[in-house]
CSV table of C-alpha atoms and ligand atoms in Angstrom, one decimal:
chain,number,residue,atom,x,y,z
A,1,UNK,CA,264.1,91.3,111.1
A,2,UNK,CA,261.1,90.4,113.0
A,3,UNK,CA,260.4,87.1,115.1
A,4,UNK,CA,256.8,86.5,116.6
A,5,UNK,CA,254.4,84.1,117.5
A,6,UNK,CA,250.7,83.5,116.7
A,7,UNK,CA,248.0,81.3,116.2
A,8,UNK,CA,247.7,81.2,112.7
A,9,UNK,CA,249.9,82.8,109.4
A,10,UNK,CA,248.8,83.5,106.5
A,11,UNK,CA,251.2,83.7,103.3
A,12,UNK,CA,249.5,85.9,100.9
A,13,UNK,CA,247.7,89.3,101.3
A,14,UNK,CA,245.5,88.9,98.2
A,15,UNK,CA,241.6,88.7,98.6
A,16,UNK,CA,241.8,85.3,100.0
A,17,UNK,CA,244.5,85.7,102.5
A,18,UNK,CA,243.1,89.1,103.6
A,19,UNK,CA,239.6,87.9,103.8
A,20,UNK,CA,240.5,85.0,106.1
A,21,UNK,CA,242.5,87.2,108.2
A,22,UNK,CA,239.5,89.3,108.3
A,23,UNK,CA,237.6,86.4,109.5
A,24,UNK,CA,239.9,84.9,111.8
A,25,UNK,CA,240.4,88.2,113.3
A,26,UNK,CA,236.6,88.5,113.8
A,27,UNK,CA,236.6,85.3,115.4
A,28,UNK,CA,239.0,86.5,117.9
A,29,UNK,CA,241.9,84.3,116.3
A,30,UNK,CA,245.4,85.8,116.8
A,31,UNK,CA,246.7,86.0,112.9
A,32,UNK,CA,249.7,87.1,111.3
A,33,UNK,CA,249.8,87.8,107.7
A,34,UNK,CA,253.2,87.5,105.6
A,35,UNK,CA,253.0,89.0,102.3
A,36,UNK,CA,255.9,89.3,100.1
A,37,UNK,CA,254.8,92.6,98.0
A,38,UNK,CA,252.0,94.9,99.3
A,39,UNK,CA,248.4,93.6,99.8
A,40,UNK,CA,246.6,93.6,96.5
A,41,UNK,CA,249.8,94.0,94.6
A,42,UNK,CA,249.0,90.8,92.5
A,43,UNK,CA,245.9,89.3,90.8
A,44,UNK,CA,243.6,90.7,93.6
A,45,UNK,CA,244.4,94.0,92.8
A,46,UNK,CA,244.7,94.2,89.2
A,47,UNK,CA,241.7,92.0,88.1
A,48,UNK,CA,238.8,93.2,86.1
A,49,UNK,CA,236.5,93.3,89.2
A,50,UNK,CA,233.9,91.3,88.0
A,51,UNK,CA,231.4,89.9,90.4
A,52,UNK,CA,229.9,87.1,88.4
A,53,UNK,CA,228.2,84.0,89.2
A,54,UNK,CA,227.0,83.7,85.8
A,55,UNK,CA,228.8,81.0,83.9
A,56,UNK,CA,230.5,79.5,86.7
A,57,UNK,CA,231.4,75.9,86.7
A,58,UNK,CA,228.0,74.5,88.3
A,59,UNK,CA,230.6,72.7,91.0
A,60,UNK,CA,231.8,76.1,91.9
A,61,UNK,CA,228.3,77.5,92.1
A,62,UNK,CA,227.8,77.0,95.8
A,63,UNK,CA,230.7,78.7,97.0
A,64,UNK,CA,229.7,81.4,94.4
A,65,UNK,CA,226.4,81.7,95.7
A,66,UNK,CA,227.4,82.1,99.5
A,67,UNK,CA,230.0,84.8,98.1
A,68,UNK,CA,227.3,87.0,96.3
A,69,UNK,CA,225.4,86.9,99.7
A,70,UNK,CA,228.5,88.3,101.4
A,71,UNK,CA,228.9,90.6,98.6
A,72,UNK,CA,225.5,92.0,99.0
A,73,UNK,CA,226.4,93.2,102.8
A,74,UNK,CA,230.1,94.1,102.0
A,75,UNK,CA,230.0,97.6,103.5
A,76,UNK,CA,228.9,95.8,107.2
A,77,UNK,CA,231.7,93.6,106.3
A,78,UNK,CA,234.7,95.6,105.9
A,79,UNK,CA,233.1,99.2,106.8
A,80,UNK,CA,233.5,100.1,102.8
A,81,UNK,CA,231.2,99.8,99.7
A,82,UNK,CA,234.1,98.6,97.8
A,83,UNK,CA,232.7,100.2,94.6
A,84,UNK,CA,230.1,97.2,94.4
A,85,UNK,CA,227.6,97.6,91.7
A,86,UNK,CA,225.0,95.1,90.7
A,87,UNK,CA,224.7,95.9,87.1
A,88,UNK,CA,223.9,92.5,85.9
A,89,UNK,CA,226.2,90.4,84.1
A,90,UNK,CA,225.3,89.3,80.4
A,91,UNK,CA,226.9,86.5,78.2
A,92,UNK,CA,226.0,86.9,74.3
A,93,UNK,CA,225.6,84.0,72.2
A,94,UNK,CA,226.5,85.1,68.3
A,95,UNK,CA,225.6,81.5,67.4
A,96,UNK,CA,222.9,78.9,68.0
A,97,UNK,CA,225.2,76.4,69.4
A,98,UNK,CA,226.3,78.6,72.1
A,99,UNK,CA,222.6,79.5,73.2
A,100,UNK,CA,221.9,75.8,72.9
A,101,UNK,CA,224.9,75.3,75.9
A,102,UNK,CA,223.0,78.0,77.6
A,103,UNK,CA,219.9,75.8,78.0
A,104,UNK,CA,221.9,72.5,78.9
A,105,UNK,CA,223.8,74.4,81.4
A,106,UNK,CA,220.4,75.9,83.1
A,107,UNK,CA,219.3,72.0,83.2
A,108,UNK,CA,222.5,71.2,85.1
A,109,UNK,CA,221.7,73.8,87.4
A,110,UNK,CA,218.0,72.6,87.8
A,111,UNK,CA,218.9,69.5,88.6
A,112,UNK,CA,221.7,70.2,91.1
A,113,UNK,CA,219.1,71.9,92.8
A,114,UNK,CA,220.8,75.1,93.1
A,115,UNK,CA,218.9,78.5,93.9
A,116,UNK,CA,220.3,79.8,90.7
A,117,UNK,CA,218.7,81.0,87.5
A,118,UNK,CA,220.5,82.3,84.5
A,119,UNK,CA,217.8,84.2,82.5
A,120,UNK,CA,217.6,83.0,78.8
A,121,UNK,CA,217.3,86.1,76.5
A,122,UNK,CA,215.7,86.3,72.9
A,123,UNK,CA,217.8,88.3,70.7
A,124,UNK,CA,215.6,91.5,70.8
A,125,UNK,CA,215.8,91.4,74.8
A,126,UNK,CA,219.7,91.3,74.4
A,127,UNK,CA,219.1,94.2,72.2
A,128,UNK,CA,217.2,96.0,74.7
A,129,UNK,CA,220.0,95.6,77.4
A,130,UNK,CA,222.5,96.4,75.2
A,131,UNK,CA,221.6,98.6,71.9
A,132,UNK,CA,225.2,99.4,70.8
A,133,UNK,CA,225.9,95.6,70.4
A,134,UNK,CA,226.6,95.1,66.6
A,135,UNK,CA,226.9,91.4,65.3
A,136,UNK,CA,224.9,88.0,64.8
A,137,UNK,CA,222.9,87.3,68.1
A,138,UNK,CA,221.0,84.1,68.9
A,139,UNK,CA,220.2,85.2,72.6
A,140,UNK,CA,222.0,85.9,75.7
A,141,UNK,CA,222.4,84.5,79.5
A,142,UNK,CA,221.6,87.0,82.1
A,143,UNK,CA,222.1,87.3,86.2
A,144,UNK,CA,220.5,90.6,86.8
A,145,UNK,CA,222.1,91.0,90.4
A,146,UNK,CA,225.7,90.0,89.4
A,147,UNK,CA,228.1,92.9,89.0
A,148,UNK,CA,231.5,94.4,89.6
A,149,UNK,CA,233.6,96.0,92.2
A,150,UNK,CA,236.8,97.8,92.5
A,151,UNK,CA,239.4,95.0,93.2
A,152,UNK,CA,242.8,96.8,95.0
A,153,UNK,CA,239.9,98.8,97.0
A,154,UNK,CA,238.2,95.6,98.1
A,155,UNK,CA,241.5,93.9,98.7
A,156,UNK,CA,243.0,96.9,100.6
A,157,UNK,CA,239.5,97.0,102.6
A,158,UNK,CA,239.7,93.7,103.7
A,159,UNK,CA,242.8,94.2,105.1
A,160,UNK,CA,242.2,97.4,106.8
A,161,UNK,CA,238.9,95.8,108.4
A,162,UNK,CA,241.2,92.6,109.4
A,163,UNK,CA,244.0,94.9,111.1
A,164,UNK,CA,241.4,96.7,113.0
A,165,UNK,CA,240.0,93.5,114.3
A,166,UNK,CA,243.5,92.7,115.4
A,167,UNK,CA,245.4,90.6,112.4
A,168,UNK,CA,249.1,91.9,111.8
A,169,UNK,CA,250.1,92.1,108.6
A,170,UNK,CA,253.8,92.1,107.5
A,171,UNK,CA,254.8,93.5,103.9
A,172,UNK,CA,257.6,92.7,102.1
A,173,UNK,CA,258.4,89.3,103.7
A,174,UNK,CA,258.7,86.5,100.9
A,175,UNK,CA,258.3,83.2,102.9
A,176,UNK,CA,260.9,80.8,102.1
A,177,UNK,CA,261.5,78.1,104.4
A,178,UNK,CA,259.1,76.1,106.7
A,179,UNK,CA,260.0,73.8,109.6
A,180,UNK,CA,257.9,71.7,111.5
A,181,UNK,CA,258.6,71.3,115.1
A,182,UNK,CA,255.9,69.4,116.3
A,183,UNK,CA,253.2,71.7,118.0
A,184,UNK,CA,254.3,74.4,115.9
A,185,UNK,CA,255.4,75.3,112.3
A,186,UNK,CA,258.3,78.0,112.1
A,187,UNK,CA,258.3,80.2,108.8
A,188,UNK,CA,261.2,82.3,107.9
A,189,UNK,CA,261.4,84.9,105.0
A,190,UNK,CA,263.8,85.9,102.6
A,191,UNK,CA,263.8,89.1,104.2
A,192,UNK,CA,264.6,87.8,107.9
A,193,UNK,CA,261.4,87.6,109.6
A,194,UNK,CA,260.8,84.4,111.5
A,195,UNK,CA,257.0,83.9,112.8
A,196,UNK,CA,255.9,80.7,114.8
A,197,UNK,CA,252.2,79.6,114.2
A,198,UNK,CA,250.2,76.2,115.1
A,199,UNK,CA,248.4,76.6,111.8
A,200,UNK,CA,249.1,77.6,108.3
A,201,UNK,CA,247.0,79.2,105.6
A,202,UNK,CA,248.8,79.0,102.1
A,203,UNK,CA,247.0,81.8,100.0
A,204,UNK,CA,249.8,82.5,97.8
A,205,UNK,CA,247.9,82.8,94.6
A,206,UNK,CA,250.2,81.8,91.4
A,207,UNK,CA,253.0,81.4,93.6
A,208,UNK,CA,251.4,78.7,95.7
A,209,UNK,CA,253.1,75.7,94.1
A,210,UNK,CA,256.2,77.0,95.4
A,211,UNK,CA,255.1,77.8,98.8
A,212,UNK,CA,253.3,74.4,98.8
A,213,UNK,CA,256.5,72.8,98.3
A,214,UNK,CA,258.0,74.0,101.5
A,215,UNK,CA,255.2,71.8,103.3
A,216,UNK,CA,255.7,69.0,100.8
A,217,UNK,CA,252.5,69.4,98.8
A,218,UNK,CA,252.3,69.2,94.9
A,219,UNK,CA,249.8,71.8,94.1
A,220,UNK,CA,250.1,71.7,90.3
A,221,UNK,CA,249.1,75.1,89.9
A,222,UNK,CA,250.7,77.1,86.9
A,223,UNK,CA,251.2,80.9,86.8
A,224,UNK,CA,250.0,82.8,83.7
A,225,UNK,CA,249.4,86.7,82.7
A,226,UNK,CA,246.0,87.9,82.1
A,227,UNK,CA,245.8,91.1,80.1
A,228,UNK,CA,243.4,94.1,80.5
A,229,UNK,CA,242.9,97.3,78.7
A,230,UNK,CA,241.4,100.5,80.1
A,231,UNK,CA,239.8,103.4,77.6
A,232,UNK,CA,239.2,106.8,77.5
A,233,UNK,CA,235.8,108.1,78.8
A,234,UNK,CA,232.8,107.4,76.5
A,235,UNK,CA,229.2,108.5,76.9
A,236,UNK,CA,227.6,105.8,78.8
A,237,UNK,CA,226.5,102.8,76.5
A,238,UNK,CA,226.9,99.5,78.6
A,239,UNK,CA,224.9,98.9,81.9
A,240,UNK,CA,225.7,95.2,82.3
A,241,UNK,CA,229.0,93.5,82.3
A,242,UNK,CA,229.2,91.7,78.8
A,243,UNK,CA,230.8,88.7,78.0
A,244,UNK,CA,230.9,87.1,74.3
A,245,UNK,CA,230.9,83.4,74.1
A,246,UNK,CA,233.7,82.2,72.1
A,247,UNK,CA,235.4,85.3,71.5
A,248,UNK,CA,237.6,85.7,75.0
A,249,UNK,CA,236.2,89.3,75.4
A,250,UNK,CA,234.5,90.9,78.3
A,251,UNK,CA,233.8,94.3,79.0
A,252,UNK,CA,232.4,96.5,81.4
A,253,UNK,CA,231.9,100.4,81.5
A,254,UNK,CA,232.5,102.4,84.9
A,255,UNK,CA,230.4,105.1,86.4
A,256,UNK,CA,232.9,107.6,85.0
A,257,UNK,CA,233.0,106.2,81.4
A,258,UNK,CA,236.0,104.4,81.2
A,259,UNK,CA,235.7,100.9,79.9
A,260,UNK,CA,237.5,97.9,80.9
A,261,UNK,CA,238.2,95.2,78.0
A,262,UNK,CA,239.4,91.9,79.2
A,263,UNK,CA,238.2,88.5,78.9
A,264,UNK,CA,241.2,85.8,79.1
A,265,UNK,CA,244.0,87.2,76.8
A,266,UNK,CA,247.2,85.4,78.4
A,267,UNK,CA,250.8,86.6,78.3
A,268,UNK,CA,253.9,85.1,79.5
A,269,UNK,CA,255.1,85.6,83.2
A,270,UNK,CA,258.2,85.4,85.1
A,271,UNK,CA,257.3,84.7,88.7
A,272,UNK,CA,261.0,84.8,90.1
A,273,UNK,CA,261.2,88.6,89.4
A,274,UNK,CA,257.1,88.8,89.8
A,275,UNK,CA,256.3,90.3,86.8
A,276,UNK,CA,253.8,89.6,83.8
A,277,UNK,CA,254.5,90.9,80.7
A,278,UNK,CA,251.9,92.7,78.0
A,279,UNK,CA,252.3,91.1,74.6
A,280,UNK,CA,250.8,93.8,71.8
A,281,UNK,CA,249.3,91.4,69.3
A,282,UNK,CA,247.0,90.1,72.4
A,283,UNK,CA,245.9,93.3,73.2
A,284,UNK,CA,245.4,94.5,69.6
A,285,UNK,CA,243.1,91.6,68.7
A,286,UNK,CA,241.4,92.1,72.3
A,287,UNK,CA,240.7,95.7,71.3
A,288,UNK,CA,239.7,95.0,67.8
A,289,UNK,CA,237.3,92.2,68.6
A,290,UNK,CA,235.8,94.4,71.3
A,291,UNK,CA,235.5,97.5,68.9
A,292,UNK,CA,233.9,95.0,66.2
A,293,UNK,CA,230.7,94.2,68.6
A,294,UNK,CA,230.4,97.7,70.1
A,295,UNK,CA,231.6,100.1,67.4
A,296,UNK,CA,231.5,103.0,69.4
A,297,UNK,CA,234.9,101.8,71.1
A,298,UNK,CA,236.6,103.1,68.0
A,299,UNK,CA,236.4,106.5,69.0
A,300,UNK,CA,238.0,105.9,72.4
A,301,UNK,CA,241.6,105.7,73.2
A,302,UNK,CA,243.7,103.0,75.1
A,303,UNK,CA,244.6,104.9,78.2
A,304,UNK,CA,246.0,102.1,80.3
A,305,UNK,CA,247.0,98.5,79.9
A,306,UNK,CA,248.5,95.9,82.2
A,307,UNK,CA,248.8,92.2,82.7
A,308,UNK,CA,248.3,90.5,86.2
A,309,UNK,CA,249.8,87.3,87.5
A,310,UNK,CA,247.3,84.3,88.2
A,311,UNK,CA,247.5,80.9,89.3
A,312,UNK,CA,245.5,78.2,87.1
A,313,UNK,CA,244.8,74.7,87.9
A,314,UNK,CA,244.4,71.9,85.0
A,315,UNK,CA,240.7,71.8,85.4
A,316,UNK,CA,240.3,75.9,86.3
A,317,UNK,CA,238.7,74.9,89.6
A,318,UNK,CA,240.6,76.1,92.6
A,319,UNK,CA,242.1,73.9,95.2
A,320,UNK,CA,241.0,74.5,98.6
A,321,UNK,CA,241.6,72.0,101.6
A,322,UNK,CA,244.3,70.7,104.0
A,323,UNK,CA,247.5,69.3,102.7
A,324,UNK,CA,249.3,66.5,103.7
A,325,UNK,CA,251.6,68.0,106.5
A,326,UNK,CA,250.0,68.7,110.0
A,327,UNK,CA,248.1,72.1,110.2
A,328,UNK,CA,248.4,73.3,106.8
A,329,UNK,CA,245.3,74.6,104.8
A,330,UNK,CA,246.1,75.6,101.2
A,331,UNK,CA,243.7,77.8,98.7
A,332,UNK,CA,244.9,79.0,95.5
A,333,UNK,CA,244.7,78.1,91.5
A,334,UNK,CA,241.5,80.4,91.3
A,335,UNK,CA,242.2,80.4,87.3
A,336,UNK,CA,241.0,84.0,86.5
A,337,UNK,CA,237.4,84.1,88.7
A,338,UNK,CA,238.7,83.9,92.3
A,339,UNK,CA,237.9,87.8,93.1
A,340,UNK,CA,234.1,86.8,93.2
A,341,UNK,CA,234.7,83.9,95.7
A,342,UNK,CA,237.0,85.8,98.2
A,343,UNK,CA,234.3,86.8,100.8
A,344,UNK,CA,233.3,83.3,100.9
A,345,UNK,CA,236.5,81.5,100.7
A,346,UNK,CA,237.7,84.0,103.8
A,347,UNK,CA,234.7,82.1,105.5
A,348,UNK,CA,235.8,78.8,104.5
A,349,UNK,CA,238.7,79.0,105.4
A,350,UNK,CA,238.2,80.2,108.9
A,351,UNK,CA,235.9,77.4,109.4
A,352,UNK,CA,238.7,75.0,108.1
A,353,UNK,CA,241.1,76.4,110.5
A,354,UNK,CA,238.7,76.9,113.5
A,355,UNK,CA,236.6,73.9,113.4
A,356,UNK,CA,238.5,71.5,111.1
A,357,UNK,CA,235.6,71.6,108.0
A,358,UNK,CA,233.3,73.8,106.0
A,359,UNK,CA,229.7,73.8,105.6
A,360,UNK,CA,230.1,74.2,102.1
A,361,UNK,CA,231.1,71.0,100.3
A,362,UNK,CA,234.9,71.2,99.1
A,363,UNK,CA,235.0,68.1,97.3
A,364,UNK,CA,235.3,69.8,93.9
A,365,UNK,CA,238.4,71.4,95.1
A,366,UNK,CA,240.1,68.5,96.5
A,367,UNK,CA,243.8,68.9,96.5
A,368,UNK,CA,244.5,65.4,95.5
A,369,UNK,CA,242.7,65.4,92.4
A,370,UNK,CA,244.9,65.7,90.1
A,371,UNK,CA,247.5,63.2,91.5
A,372,UNK,CA,248.0,60.0,89.1
A,373,UNK,CA,246.6,56.8,90.7
B,1,FAD,C1,243.7,90.5,84.9
B,1,FAD,C2,242.9,89.6,85.9
B,1,FAD,C3,241.6,89.5,85.5
B,1,FAD,C4,240.8,88.9,86.5
B,1,FAD,N1,239.3,89.1,86.6
B,1,FAD,C5,238.6,88.4,87.4
B,1,FAD,C6,237.3,88.9,87.5
B,1,FAD,O1,236.8,89.9,86.9
B,1,FAD,N2,236.3,88.2,88.3
B,1,FAD,C7,237.2,87.3,89.4
B,1,FAD,O2,236.2,86.8,90.2
B,1,FAD,N3,238.5,87.3,89.6
B,1,FAD,C8,239.0,87.9,88.2
B,1,FAD,N4,240.5,87.3,88.4
B,1,FAD,C9,240.9,86.4,89.0
B,1,FAD,C10,241.1,87.1,90.6
B,1,FAD,O3,241.8,88.3,90.5
B,1,FAD,C11,241.9,86.0,91.3
B,1,FAD,O4,241.6,84.5,91.3
B,1,FAD,C12,242.4,86.2,92.9
B,1,FAD,O5,242.8,87.7,93.1
B,1,FAD,C13,243.1,85.3,93.5
B,1,FAD,O6,243.2,85.8,94.8
B,1,FAD,P1,244.6,85.5,95.8
B,1,FAD,O7,244.6,86.0,96.9
B,1,FAD,O8,244.2,84.0,95.7
B,1,FAD,O9,245.7,85.6,95.1
B,1,FAD,P2,246.7,86.7,94.8
B,1,FAD,O10,246.0,88.3,94.4
B,1,FAD,O11,247.8,86.8,93.6
B,1,FAD,O12,247.3,86.8,96.1
B,1,FAD,C14,248.5,86.2,96.3
B,1,FAD,C15,249.4,87.0,97.2
B,1,FAD,O13,250.9,86.2,97.6
B,1,FAD,C16,251.6,86.7,97.6
B,1,FAD,N5,252.8,85.7,98.0
B,1,FAD,C17,253.2,84.7,97.0
B,1,FAD,N6,254.4,83.8,97.5
B,1,FAD,C18,254.7,84.6,98.6
B,1,FAD,C19,255.4,84.0,99.4
B,1,FAD,N7,256.5,83.1,99.5
B,1,FAD,N8,255.5,84.9,100.6
B,1,FAD,C20,254.8,85.9,101.0
B,1,FAD,N9,253.9,86.0,100.3
B,1,FAD,C21,253.6,85.6,98.8
B,1,FAD,C22,252.0,87.4,96.2
B,1,FAD,O14,252.8,88.6,96.6
B,1,FAD,C23,250.2,88.3,96.6
B,1,FAD,O15,250.3,89.2,96.8
B,1,FAD,C24,241.5,88.3,87.1
B,1,FAD,C25,242.8,88.2,87.4
B,1,FAD,C26,243.2,88.7,86.4
B,1,FAD,C27,245.0,88.3,86.7
């Protein structure tokens, strides 16, 4: 049982909560993070590690581009390189229609005036990048300075740096009640902790809707499982991270030769017991599809697979902003692409807490966009 007082309490020590804690602590703000399990236990620690601006929703690109700049100085931010590698990310179009969508998208990016370019590649340029690809090929879209990082390692690095700067983390602390006492909030946990704070950040990932209700907000984030496969080591054949349009397949090969296959195969979750299930048919399909495009994978064995719990919004964009109750900020619903955004989300949340606004527009992430009028 712990009772303490702080300026800011953060609920959830995933990448968003830990990055916000690091930034708040760096700005001298007294911060406590309450985490139901342990830092990085859920989506932030078990994701595919893709650090990708390629093919992101145009409305999300300003935040993703700000994050890319932070990733490029990640060692300086958290005293750890987080396994960050700018290997490039490639999206392959296997038919003309998909390739045409890349062209349209580049037009949208240009019209939005964003300093971002997704290089369109001819089939032969794609083959040069991924000589082992087999299958129909209309072209590709490529961002050379995208890449990947190690997710659990990264989340822990943010947490360690936040702690070094003075933030306190309490693990095994599941927030289940919140009372507004006028000038401060009093949060209680299932395990018996009590924390009083002037400001609250809800970074509870797939549980953010339940946490939001404690503050009277209806966030409409739905939990879902997302599955991954890791293979045995293979000779080097994949340099960029590769996605294949319309196939729910993404693959990356780490420096040790193992290949992570993901790309959005969903599975059921039980958020009460905090577990995601693996569904064999989905895994088999993902493995078969990946091996169809990269036959070398037929020589690998599956050494590990898992499913991580993620919170999804109806439009796939996160919810970031102030709730209805005073001094409460929500940041959740990252819909399977929030790892890359983490460093910038940490900055944005610290801005909301310390100055009440963000220099990056949060309009696309408005909390009330799903409310019926
Ligand atoms: C399999 C998989 C692959 C993915 N691949 C990628 C990728 O390649 N690139 C990318 O950018 N993104 C990817 N994502 C998405 C990314 O992992 C998430 O968007 C991101 O990690 C969300 O971070 P978070 O901090 O909001 O949530 P989480 O990491 O889920 O953290 C939320 C934390 O809140 C805690 N919590 C919940 N309720 C409470 C409570 N009541 N009290 C206290 N603590 C609580 C939880 O225990 C949890 O630790 C993937 C996700 C999955 C599942």
